[in-house]
C-alpha cells in the first residue's frame, strides 16, 4: 500500500471516528438534559403537593 493511500485512509478513518464521537457526545448531552427535566418535574410535583397540603392545613 502506498504512503499516499495510507494518508487518505487515515483521514477518512479519523473523520468517521470523529463523527461517531460527536454523535455519541450529542446523545449523552440529550439524555442528561432529559434526566434534569424529569427531576425538575418530579421536584415541582412534590412542591405542588406539599403546598396544597400546607394550605389545606392552614384553612382548618
N, CA, C and O atoms as a MOPAC input file, in Angstrom:
PM7 MOZYME 1SCF
protein

 N      0.85900 1    -1.17700 1     0.00000 1
 C      0.00000 1     0.00000 1     0.00000 1
 C      0.90400 1     1.23900 1     0.00000 1
 O      1.83800 1     1.33800 1     0.79600 1
 N      0.61900 1     2.15500 1    -0.88000 1
 C      1.43500 1     3.35300 1    -0.99300 1
 C      1.16300 1     4.29500 1     0.18000 1
 O      0.10700 1     4.26100 1     0.81200 1
 N      2.14600 1     5.12000 1     0.43500 1
 C      2.02700 1     6.06800 1     1.55100 1
 C      0.84800 1     7.00800 1     1.34600 1
 O      0.13700 1     7.32700 1     2.29900 1
 N      0.63600 1     7.45300 1     0.12100 1
 C     -0.47500 1     8.36500 1    -0.17900 1
 C     -1.81300 1     7.71200 1     0.15800 1
 O     -2.69800 1     8.36900 1     0.70400 1
 N     -1.96900 1     6.44400 1    -0.15600 1
 C     -3.21000 1     5.72500 1     0.15800 1
 C     -3.41200 1     5.62800 1     1.66700 1
 O     -4.52600 1     5.79500 1     2.16100 1
 N     -2.33500 1     5.35800 1     2.39200 1
 C     -2.42700 1     5.26800 1     3.85000 1
 C     -2.88900 1     6.59700 1     4.44400 1
 O     -3.71600 1     6.62800 1     5.35600 1
 N     -2.34900 1     7.68500 1     3.92000 1
 C     -2.73300 1     9.01300 1     4.41200 1
 C     -4.20500 1     9.28000 1     4.12200 1
 O     -4.92500 1     9.77800 1     4.98700 1
 N     -4.65200 1     8.95500 1     2.92700 1
 C     -6.05800 1     9.17100 1     2.57700 1
 C     -6.97800 1     8.32000 1     3.44600 1
 O     -8.01000 1     8.80200 1     3.91300 1
 N     -6.61300 1     7.07100 1     3.66400 1
 C     -7.42100 1     6.19600 1     4.50900 1
 C     -7.43800 1     6.67500 1     5.95500 1
 O     -8.46200 1     6.58800 1     6.63400 1
 N     -6.30200 1     7.18000 1     6.42000 1
 C     -6.23100 1     7.68700 1     7.79100 1
 C     -7.16800 1     8.87500 1     7.96900 1
 O     -7.86300 1     8.97900 1     8.97900 1
 N     -7.18400 1     9.76300 1     6.99300 1
 C     -8.08600 1    10.92200 1     7.07100 1
 C     -9.54000 1    10.47600 1     7.11900 1
 O    -10.32800 1    10.99500 1     7.91000 1
 N     -9.89000 1     9.52400 1     6.28300 1
 C    -11.26000 1     9.01500 1     6.22500 1
 C    -11.62600 1     8.33500 1     7.54900 1
 O    -12.71500 1     8.54200 1     8.08400 1
 N    -10.70900 1     7.53000 1     8.06300 1
 C    -10.94900 1     6.83800 1     9.33300 1
 C    -11.10700 1     7.84300 1    10.46100 1
 O    -12.01700 1     7.71300 1    11.28000 1
 N    -10.23400 1     8.84500 1    10.51500 1
 C    -10.31400 1     9.86300 1    11.56100 1
 C    -11.63100 1    10.61400 1    11.47800 1
 O    -12.27600 1    10.86200 1    12.49700 1
 N    -12.02800 1    10.97600 1    10.27100 1
 C    -13.27300 1    11.71500 1    10.08000 1
 C    -14.46200 1    10.88000 1    10.54800 1
 O    -15.36600 1    11.40300 1    11.20000 1
 N    -14.47000 1     9.59300 1    10.22300 1
 C    -15.54800 1     8.69600 1    10.63600 1
 C    -15.60100 1     8.58200 1    12.15200 1
 O    -16.67200 1     8.68800 1    12.75000 1
 N    -14.44700 1     8.36700 1    12.77400 1
 C    -14.40700 1     8.25600 1    14.23300 1
 C    -14.81100 1     9.56400 1    14.89700 1
 O    -15.50000 1     9.56000 1    15.91800 1
 N    -14.38600 1    10.67300 1    14.32400 1
 C    -14.72800 1    11.97700 1    14.87200 1
 C    -16.23900 1    12.21000 1    14.79900 1
 O    -16.82900 1    12.72300 1    15.75000 1
 N    -16.86900 1    11.83900 1    13.68500 1
 C    -18.31500 1    11.97900 1    13.53600 1
 C    -19.05700 1    11.10600 1    14.54100 1
 O    -20.03900 1    11.54400 1    15.14100 1
 N    -18.58700 1     9.86500 1    14.72700 1
 C    -19.22700 1     8.96500 1    15.68200 1
 C    -19.08400 1     9.49600 1    17.10100 1
 O    -20.01400 1     9.39600 1    17.90100 1
 N    -17.92400 1    10.05900 1    17.41400 1
 C    -17.69700 1    10.62900 1    18.73800 1
 C    -18.62100 1    11.82100 1    18.97300 1
 O    -19.17000 1    11.97700 1    20.06400 1
 N    -18.79300 1    12.65400 1    17.96000 1
 C    -19.67800 1    13.80900 1    18.07900 1
 C    -21.12400 1    13.35400 1    18.28400 1
 O    -21.84400 1    13.93700 1    19.09500 1
 N    -21.55000 1    12.33500 1    17.56600 1
 C    -22.90700 1    11.81000 1    17.73500 1
 C    -23.09600 1    11.24900 1    19.13800 1
 O    -24.14200 1    11.45100 1    19.75500 1
 N    -22.09500 1    10.54900 1    19.63900 1
 C    -22.15400 1     9.97900 1    20.98500 1
 C    -22.26800 1    11.08700 1    22.03400 1
 O    -23.08000 1    10.99700 1    22.95500 1
 N    -21.45300 1    12.12700 1    21.88800 1
 C    -21.49800 1    13.24200 1    22.83800 1
 C    -22.84900 1    13.93900 1    22.79700 1
 O    -23.37200 1    14.33600 1    23.83800 1
 N    -23.41700 1    14.09300 1    21.60800 1
 C    -24.72400 1    14.73200 1    21.48300 1
 C    -25.79900 1    13.87500 1    22.15200 1
 O    -26.68700 1    14.40300 1    22.82200 1
 N    -25.72100 1    12.56600 1    21.97300 1
 C    -26.67200 1    11.65600 1    22.60100 1
 C    -26.59400 1    11.75400 1    24.11900 1
 O    -27.62400 1    11.84200 1    24.78700 1
 N    -25.38700 1    11.73900 1    24.66600 1
 C    -25.19900 1    11.85100 1    26.11600 1
 C    -25.75100 1    13.18300 1    26.61500 1
 O    -26.40600 1    13.23000 1    27.65600 1
 N    -25.49300 1    14.26300 1    25.88200 1
 C    -26.00000 1    15.57900 1    26.26000 1
 C    -27.52400 1    15.58100 1    26.31600 1
 O    -28.11200 1    16.07900 1    27.27500 1
 N    -28.16300 1    15.02500 1    25.29000 1
 C    -29.62400 1    14.98400 1    25.25100 1
 C    -30.19000 1    14.13600 1    26.39000 1
 O    -31.19300 1    14.51200 1    26.99800 1
 N    -29.56300 1    13.00400 1    26.68200 1
 C    -30.03200 1    12.15500 1    27.77500 1
 C    -29.92300 1    12.87500 1    29.11400 1
 O    -30.84300 1    12.81500 1    29.93000 1
 N    -28.80600 1    13.55100 1    29.34000 1
 C    -28.64100 1    14.29300 1    30.60000 1
 C    -29.65400 1    15.41500 1    30.71800 1
 O    -30.17400 1    15.68600 1    31.80000 1
 N    -29.93200 1    16.07000 1    29.59000 1
 C    -30.90800 1    17.15800 1    29.59300 1
 C    -32.29400 1    16.62700 1    29.96200 1
 O    -33.02000 1    17.25800 1    30.73100 1
 N    -32.65700 1    15.46800 1    29.41300 1
 C    -33.95700 1    14.86600 1    29.72800 1
 C    -34.03500 1    14.41900 1    31.17700 1
 O    -35.08400 1    14.55200 1    31.80700 1
 N    -32.94100 1    13.89200 1    31.71600 1
 C    -32.91900 1    13.48100 1    33.12300 1
 C    -33.11800 1    14.69900 1    34.01700 1
 O    -33.87400 1    14.63600 1    34.98700 1
 N    -32.45400 1    15.79600 1    33.70500 1
 C    -32.61900 1    17.01700 1    34.50000 1
 C    -34.05600 1    17.50200 1    34.44600 1
 O    -34.63100 1    17.88100 1    35.46700 1
 N    -34.64000 1    17.48900 1    33.24000 1
 C    -36.03600 1    17.91300 1    33.09800 1
 C    -36.96100 1    17.03600 1    33.92300 1
 O    -37.87600 1    17.53600 1    34.57800 1
 N    -36.72700 1    15.73200 1    33.89300 1
 C    -37.55200 1    14.78600 1    34.64500 1
 C    -37.42800 1    15.05400 1    36.14500 1
 O    -38.43100 1    15.08100 1    36.85700 1
 N    -36.20500 1    15.25200 1    36.61900 1
 C    -36.00600 1    15.52200 1    38.04400 1
 C    -36.67900 1    16.82500 1    38.45000 1
 O    -37.27200 1    16.90800 1    39.52600 1
 N    -36.59100 1    17.84200 1    37.59800 1
 C    -37.24600 1    19.11100 1    37.90500 1
 C    -38.75900 1    18.95300 1    37.96100 1
 O    -39.41000 1    19.52900 1    38.83200 1
 N    -39.32400 1    18.17900 1    37.04100 1
 C    -40.77500 1    17.98600 1    37.04500 1
 C    -41.20600 1    17.20700 1    38.27800 1
 O    -42.25800 1    17.48800 1    38.85100 1
 N    -40.40100 1    16.22400 1    38.69600 1
 C    -40.71600 1    15.46700 1    39.91100 1
 C    -40.65000 1    16.37800 1    41.13100 1
 O    -41.51800 1    16.31100 1    42.00200 1
 N    -39.63500 1    17.22400 1    41.20100 1
 C    -39.49900 1    18.15500 1    42.32400 1
 C    -40.66400 1    19.13300 1    42.33500 1
 O    -41.18400 1    19.47100 1    43.39800 1
 N    -41.07300 1    19.58600 1    41.16400 1
 C    -42.20200 1    20.51100 1    41.07400 1
 C    -43.47700 1    19.84900 1    41.58200 1
 O    -44.24300 1    20.46400 1    42.32400 1
 N    -43.71000 1    18.59900 1    41.18600 1
 C    -44.90300 1    17.88800 1    41.64300 1
 C    -44.89700 1    17.72600 1    43.15700 1
 O    -45.93900 1    17.86600 1    43.79600 1
 N    -43.75200 1    17.43700 1    43.73000 1
 C    -43.65400 1    17.28700 1    45.18400 1
 C    -43.95100 1    18.62000 1    45.86200 1
 O    -44.65800 1    18.66400 1    46.86900 1
 N    -43.41000 1    19.71200 1    45.30600 1
 C    -43.65700 1    21.03900 1    45.88400 1
 C    -45.12900 1    21.40500 1    45.79800 1
 O    -45.69000 1    21.95300 1    46.74700 1
 N    -45.75600 1    21.10800 1    44.66800 1
 C    -47.17300 1    21.43300 1    44.49300 1
 C    -48.00900 1    20.63300 1    45.48100 1
 O    -48.91000 1    21.18200 1    46.11500 1
 N    -47.72200 1    19.34200 1    45.61900 1
 C    -48.45400 1    18.51200 1    46.57800 1
 C    -48.24600 1    19.02900 1    47.99200 1
 O    -49.19100 1    19.09000 1    48.77900 1
 N    -47.02200 1    19.39900 1    48.31500 1
 C    -46.71700 1    19.90700 1    49.65000 1
 C    -47.41900 1    21.21400 1    49.93000 1
 O    -47.91500 1    21.41900 1    51.03800 1
 N    -47.47500 1    22.10500 1    48.95400 1
 C    -48.12800 1    23.39700 1    49.17900 1
 C    -49.63600 1    23.22900 1    49.29100 1
 O    -50.28400 1    23.97700 1    50.02400 1
 N    -50.20800 1    22.26200 1    48.57900 1
 C    -51.64800 1    22.01500 1    48.69600 1
 C    -51.98600 1    21.50500 1    50.08300 1
 O    -52.95900 1    21.95700 1    50.68600 1
 N    -51.20100 1    20.57100 1    50.60000 1
 C    -51.49100 1    20.03800 1    51.92700 1
 C    -51.24100 1    21.10600 1    52.98200 1
 O    -51.95300 1    21.15700 1    53.98400 1
 N    -50.24200 1    21.96100 1    52.77600 1
 C    -49.96600 1    23.02900 1    53.73000 1
 C    -51.10900 1    24.03400 1    53.75500 1
 O    -51.54400 1    24.44800 1    54.83000 1
 N    -51.60700 1    24.43400 1    52.57300 1
 C    -52.70600 1    25.39700 1    52.52900 1
 C    -53.98200 1    24.77300 1    53.07500 1
 O    -54.79600 1    25.47300 1    53.67800 1
 N    -54.17500 1    23.48000 1    52.88000 1
 C    -55.34700 1    22.78700 1    53.41000 1
 C    -55.29600 1    22.78300 1    54.94100 1
 O    -56.32100 1    22.97900 1    55.59400 1
 N    -54.12100 1    22.56400 1    55.51000 1
 C    -53.97000 1    22.57500 1    56.96500 1
 C    -54.17400 1    23.97000 1    57.53200 1
 O    -54.66400 1    24.10400 1    58.65400 1
 N    -53.82000 1    24.99200 1    56.80500 1
 C    -53.98900 1    26.36500 1    57.26500 1
 C    -55.46100 1    26.75000 1    57.33000 1
 O    -55.86500 1    27.52300 1    58.20000 1
 N    -56.26100 1    26.21700 1    56.41700 1
 C    -57.68600 1    26.54300 1    56.37500 1
 C    -58.43800 1    25.92300 1    57.53700 1
 O    -59.45600 1    26.46500 1    57.96800 1
 N    -57.96200 1    24.80400 1    58.05200 1
 C    -58.69100 1    24.11100 1    59.11800 1
 C    -58.52400 1    24.75000 1    60.45600 1
 O    -59.08200 1    24.27100 1    61.44300 1

